Amino acid sequence: QVQLQESGPGLVKPSQTLSLTCSVSGDSITTGGYYWSWIRQHPGKGLEWIGDNHYSGSSYFNPSLKSRLTISVDTSNNQFSLKLGSVTAADTAVYYCARRRSYRGVNWFDPWGQGTLVTVSS
Amino acid sequence: QSVLTQPPSASGTPGQRVTISCSGSRSNIGSNPVNWYQQFPGAAPKLLIYTNDQRPSGVPDRFSGSKSGTSASLAISGLQSEDEADYYCAAWDDSLNGHVVFGGGTKLTVL
């Protein structure tokens, strides 16, 4: 089955760029009908969708994060990545990658990666 | 503040039926299907219900979903202690070029 695994630094300094990668196994990232997504969860809080990208380049972003956000898909390595710039302590969260099924108006996230905690602190 | 509104908590005793509501607007639940996710402490969320009322393989039929207008509900019948978790609703929102919105989550306690 499809599995996703996040990787990247667990500590980022304020004003720097948070960079994470999600490795996909069990299926090709170019399989049709899917977007590759990032979702975060602040400590003790609910889920917040960050954005996602299709291997063709089509993308969607959380309007509140769009100006700081880059999500890219690397088809040669079957992985996708997140870059969030100018981070502050408010960006401290567990970051999940997930596959979003998207076709004929339906959308759902499945599966999810295990999540990785990123702390923004000097 | 989340775009979709859920009660912060719900509870029930073993064997009972509990429901969790999710309220939205015309641009999200009113126009698009709703999905539900289950999350245990320290774990990643898991898809529980998709497209309003569909269960992925492996999800017990004790879990059911429904949608009407701009609201949706998750029902759990025959409540079990292992159902104690956080539950989130989510939907696509057609505004602002399209984006996903989540509910704030409901913590279910089995008494």
GROMACS .gro file of C-alpha atoms in nm:
model
  233
    1GLN     CA    1   0.000   0.000   0.000
    2VAL     CA    2   0.099   0.363  -0.036
    3GLN     CA    3   0.314   0.500   0.245
    4LEU     CA    4   0.434   0.853   0.310
    5GLN     CA    5   0.726   0.960   0.527
    6GLU     CA    6   0.821   1.315   0.623
    7SER     CA    7   1.181   1.422   0.674
    8GLY     CA    8   1.357   1.746   0.756
    9PRO     CA    9   1.501   1.959   1.036
   10GLY     CA   10   1.315   1.955   1.364
   11LEU     CA   11   1.440   2.299   1.461
   12VAL     CA   12   1.430   2.615   1.252
   13LYS     CA   13   1.535   2.964   1.352
   14PRO     CA   14   1.290   3.253   1.333
   15SER     CA   15   1.284   3.436   0.996
   16GLN     CA   16   1.441   3.136   0.821
   17THR     CA   17   1.276   2.891   0.581
   18LEU     CA   18   1.118   2.568   0.699
   19SER     CA   19   1.190   2.286   0.451
   20LEU     CA   20   1.039   1.939   0.462
   21THR     CA   21   1.031   1.648   0.221
   22CYS     CA   22   0.776   1.368   0.193
   23SER     CA   23   0.890   1.043   0.037
   24VAL     CA   24   0.623   0.832  -0.130
   25SER     CA   25   0.646   0.455  -0.158
   26GLY     CA   26   0.407   0.197  -0.294
   27ASP     CA   27   0.282   0.404  -0.588
   28SER     CA   28   0.405   0.658  -0.838
   29ILE     CA   29   0.361   1.024  -0.754
   30THR     CA   30   0.244   1.067  -1.114
   31THR     CA   31  -0.061   0.844  -1.067
   32GLY     CA   32  -0.360   1.041  -1.189
   33GLY     CA   33  -0.626   1.186  -0.962
   34TYR     CA   34  -0.410   1.280  -0.667
   35TYR     CA   35  -0.267   1.593  -0.515
   36TRP     CA   36   0.024   1.580  -0.273
   37SER     CA   37  -0.056   1.773   0.040
   38TRP     CA   38   0.081   1.927   0.356
   39ILE     CA   39  -0.124   1.967   0.672
   40ARG     CA   40  -0.009   2.092   1.011
   41GLN     CA   41  -0.127   2.072   1.368
   42HIS     CA   42  -0.021   2.325   1.628
   43PRO     CA   43   0.048   2.174   1.971
   44GLY     CA   44  -0.281   2.073   2.131
   45LYS     CA   45  -0.482   2.223   1.845
   46GLY     CA   46  -0.673   2.116   1.539
   47LEU     CA   47  -0.569   2.043   1.181
   48GLU     CA   48  -0.477   2.317   0.936
   49TRP     CA   49  -0.443   2.247   0.565
   50ILE     CA   50  -0.134   2.414   0.420
   51GLY     CA   51  -0.158   2.337   0.050
   52ASP     CA   52  -0.086   2.084  -0.219
   53ASN     CA   53   0.048   2.021  -0.565
   54HIS     CA   54  -0.027   1.790  -0.856
   55TYR     CA   55   0.266   1.644  -1.050
   56SER     CA   56   0.145   1.842  -1.352
   57GLY     CA   57   0.205   2.166  -1.162
   58SER     CA   58  -0.148   2.252  -1.060
   59SER     CA   59  -0.152   2.371  -0.701
   60TYR     CA   60  -0.375   2.499  -0.423
   61PHE     CA   61  -0.270   2.690  -0.114
   62ASN     CA   62  -0.417   2.800   0.216
   63PRO     CA   63  -0.493   3.168   0.151
   64SER     CA   64  -0.343   3.269   0.485
   65LEU     CA   65  -0.008   3.102   0.407
   66LYS     CA   66   0.013   3.145   0.031
   67SER     CA   67   0.260   3.434   0.032
   68ARG     CA   68   0.521   3.232   0.222
   69LEU     CA   69   0.462   2.894   0.063
   70THR     CA   70   0.624   2.675  -0.202
   71ILE     CA   71   0.517   2.316  -0.263
   72SER     CA   72   0.692   2.119  -0.535
   73VAL     CA   73   0.677   1.765  -0.670
   74ASP     CA   74   0.991   1.572  -0.766
   75THR     CA   75   0.879   1.295  -0.997
   76SER     CA   76   1.229   1.153  -1.047
   77ASN     CA   77   1.261   1.077  -0.675
   78ASN     CA   78   0.891   1.014  -0.608
   79GLN     CA   79   0.876   1.280  -0.339
   80PHE     CA   80   0.736   1.623  -0.277
   81SER     CA   81   0.847   1.910  -0.061
   82LEU     CA   82   0.730   2.205   0.143
   83LYS     CA   83   0.907   2.536   0.190
   84LEU     CA   84   0.758   2.791   0.428
   85GLY     CA   85   0.947   3.118   0.450
   86SER     CA   86   0.989   3.383   0.720
   87VAL     CA   87   0.883   3.149   0.997
   88THR     CA   88   0.792   3.258   1.348
   89ALA     CA   89   0.708   3.071   1.667
   90ALA     CA   90   0.351   3.051   1.537
   91ASP     CA   91   0.471   2.804   1.275
   92THR     CA   92   0.575   2.553   1.542
   93ALA     CA   93   0.362   2.247   1.472
   94VAL     CA   94   0.354   1.884   1.371
   95TYR     CA   95   0.365   1.877   0.992
   96TYR     CA   96   0.195   1.592   0.807
   97CYS     CA   97   0.217   1.502   0.443
   98ALA     CA   98  -0.080   1.328   0.285
   99ARG     CA   99  -0.220   1.220  -0.047
  100ARG     CA  100  -0.540   1.401  -0.148
  101ARG     CA  101  -0.774   1.213  -0.376
  102SER     CA  102  -0.935   1.465  -0.607
  103TYR     CA  103  -1.179   1.381  -0.884
  104ARG     CA  104  -1.531   1.476  -0.987
  105GLY     CA  105  -1.565   1.714  -0.693
  106VAL     CA  106  -1.465   1.474  -0.420
  107ASN     CA  107  -1.160   1.519  -0.204
  108TRP     CA  108  -1.014   1.323   0.082
  109PHE     CA  109  -0.676   1.269   0.249
  110ASP     CA  110  -0.551   0.914   0.258
  111PRO     CA  111  -0.296   0.801   0.354
  112TRP     CA  112  -0.110   1.032   0.590
  113GLY     CA  113   0.252   1.034   0.694
  114GLN     CA  114   0.334   0.986   1.061
  115GLY     CA  115   0.406   1.356   1.107
  116THR     CA  116   0.716   1.546   1.210
  117LEU     CA  117   0.745   1.811   1.478
  118VAL     CA  118   0.905   2.135   1.368
  119THR     CA  119   0.995   2.387   1.634
  120VAL     CA  120   1.074   2.747   1.546
  121SER     CA  121   1.314   2.886   1.803
  122SER     CA  122   1.644   3.066   1.822
  123GLN     CA  123  -1.121   2.990   1.449
  124SER     CA  124  -1.206   2.705   1.214
  125VAL     CA  125  -1.425   2.750   0.907
  126LEU     CA  126  -1.624   2.438   0.992
  127THR     CA  127  -1.783   2.432   1.337
  128GLN     CA  128  -1.773   2.125   1.558
  129PRO     CA  129  -1.853   2.086   1.927
  130PRO     CA  130  -1.523   2.072   2.119
  131SER     CA  131  -1.630   1.766   2.313
  132ALA     CA  132  -1.873   1.477   2.313
  133SER     CA  133  -1.918   1.179   2.540
  134GLY     CA  134  -2.110   0.859   2.585
  135THR     CA  135  -2.111   0.530   2.768
  136PRO     CA  136  -2.022   0.196   2.612
  137GLY     CA  137  -2.296   0.073   2.382
  138GLN     CA  138  -2.453   0.414   2.335
  139ARG     CA  139  -2.495   0.602   2.009
  140VAL     CA  140  -2.327   0.941   1.983
  141THR     CA  141  -2.332   1.198   1.708
  142ILE     CA  142  -2.086   1.474   1.625
  143SER     CA  143  -2.203   1.767   1.417
  144CYS     CA  144  -2.014   1.975   1.165
  145SER     CA  145  -2.158   2.302   1.042
  146GLY     CA  146  -2.036   2.498   0.742
  147SER     CA  147  -2.161   2.721   0.467
  148ARG     CA  148  -2.278   2.717   0.108
  149SER     CA  149  -1.923   2.737  -0.031
  150ASN     CA  150  -1.797   2.430   0.152
  151ILE     CA  151  -2.040   2.171   0.292
  152GLY     CA  152  -2.325   2.319   0.093
  153SER     CA  153  -2.142   2.251  -0.233
  154ASN     CA  154  -1.900   1.967  -0.164
  155PRO     CA  155  -1.880   1.631   0.009
  156VAL     CA  156  -1.765   1.599   0.369
  157ASN     CA  157  -1.494   1.372   0.504
  158TRP     CA  158  -1.423   1.267   0.861
  159TYR     CA  159  -1.091   1.180   1.021
  160GLN     CA  160  -1.011   1.000   1.346
  161GLN     CA  161  -0.699   1.084   1.543
  162PHE     CA  162  -0.562   0.909   1.849
  163PRO     CA  163  -0.315   1.090   2.079
  164GLY     CA  164   0.032   1.102   1.932
  165ALA     CA  165  -0.078   0.951   1.603
  166ALA     CA  166  -0.155   1.081   1.257
  167PRO     CA  167  -0.517   1.130   1.156
  168LYS     CA  168  -0.684   0.847   0.967
  169LEU     CA  169  -0.961   0.868   0.709
  170LEU     CA  170  -1.282   0.747   0.871
  171ILE     CA  171  -1.562   0.855   0.635
  172TYR     CA  172  -1.529   0.996   0.283
  173THR     CA  173  -1.777   1.156   0.046
  174ASN     CA  174  -2.034   1.211   0.321
  175ASP     CA  175  -2.119   0.852   0.403
  176GLN     CA  176  -1.862   0.610   0.260
  177ARG     CA  177  -1.645   0.394   0.484
  178PRO     CA  178  -1.295   0.295   0.375
  179SER     CA  179  -1.211  -0.071   0.395
  180GLY     CA  180  -1.151  -0.174   0.755
  181VAL     CA  181  -1.368   0.090   0.920
  182PRO     CA  182  -1.643  -0.076   1.126
  183ASP     CA  183  -2.001  -0.015   1.017
  184ARG     CA  184  -2.064   0.131   1.363
  185PHE     CA  185  -1.936   0.454   1.208
  186SER     CA  186  -2.167   0.636   0.970
  187GLY     CA  187  -2.182   0.979   0.813
  188SER     CA  188  -2.455   1.197   0.670
  189LYS     CA  189  -2.496   1.540   0.518
  190SER     CA  190  -2.786   1.777   0.479
  191GLY     CA  191  -2.759   2.127   0.339
  192THR     CA  192  -2.465   2.302   0.503
  193SER     CA  193  -2.427   2.055   0.791
  194ALA     CA  194  -2.291   1.707   0.834
  195SER     CA  195  -2.289   1.450   1.112
  196LEU     CA  196  -2.079   1.157   1.222
  197ALA     CA  197  -2.261   0.889   1.417
  198ILE     CA  198  -2.100   0.617   1.622
  199SER     CA  199  -2.328   0.338   1.738
  200GLY     CA  200  -2.242   0.069   1.990
  201LEU     CA  201  -1.979   0.298   2.140
  202GLN     CA  202  -1.660   0.124   2.249
  203SER     CA  203  -1.375   0.241   2.470
  204GLU     CA  204  -1.137   0.227   2.175
  205ASP     CA  205  -1.345   0.491   1.998
  206GLU     CA  206  -1.210   0.754   2.237
  207ALA     CA  207  -1.025   0.991   2.005
  208ASP     CA  208  -1.043   1.326   1.830
  209TYR     CA  209  -1.268   1.354   1.526
  210TYR     CA  210  -1.235   1.613   1.250
  211CYS     CA  211  -1.463   1.700   0.961
  212ALA     CA  212  -1.325   1.850   0.642
  213ALA     CA  213  -1.451   1.970   0.306
  214TRP     CA  214  -1.340   2.152  -0.005
  215ASP     CA  215  -1.429   2.521  -0.006
  216ASP     CA  216  -1.497   2.680  -0.343
  217SER     CA  217  -1.410   3.035  -0.232
  218LEU     CA  218  -1.071   3.205  -0.279
  219ASN     CA  219  -0.973   2.983  -0.574
  220GLY     CA  220  -1.049   2.669  -0.374
  221HIS     CA  221  -0.900   2.529  -0.058
  222VAL     CA  222  -0.956   2.265   0.207
  223VAL     CA  223  -1.118   2.358   0.537
  224PHE     CA  224  -1.125   2.157   0.857
  225GLY     CA  225  -1.345   2.165   1.163
  226GLY     CA  226  -1.184   2.244   1.497
  227GLY     CA  227  -1.216   1.885   1.610
  228THR     CA  228  -1.428   1.704   1.868
  229LYS     CA  229  -1.275   1.510   2.153
  230LEU     CA  230  -1.487   1.203   2.217
  231THR     CA  231  -1.474   1.060   2.568
  232VAL     CA  232  -1.611   0.716   2.649
  233LEU     CA  233  -1.730   0.729   3.008
   0.00000   0.00000   0.00000
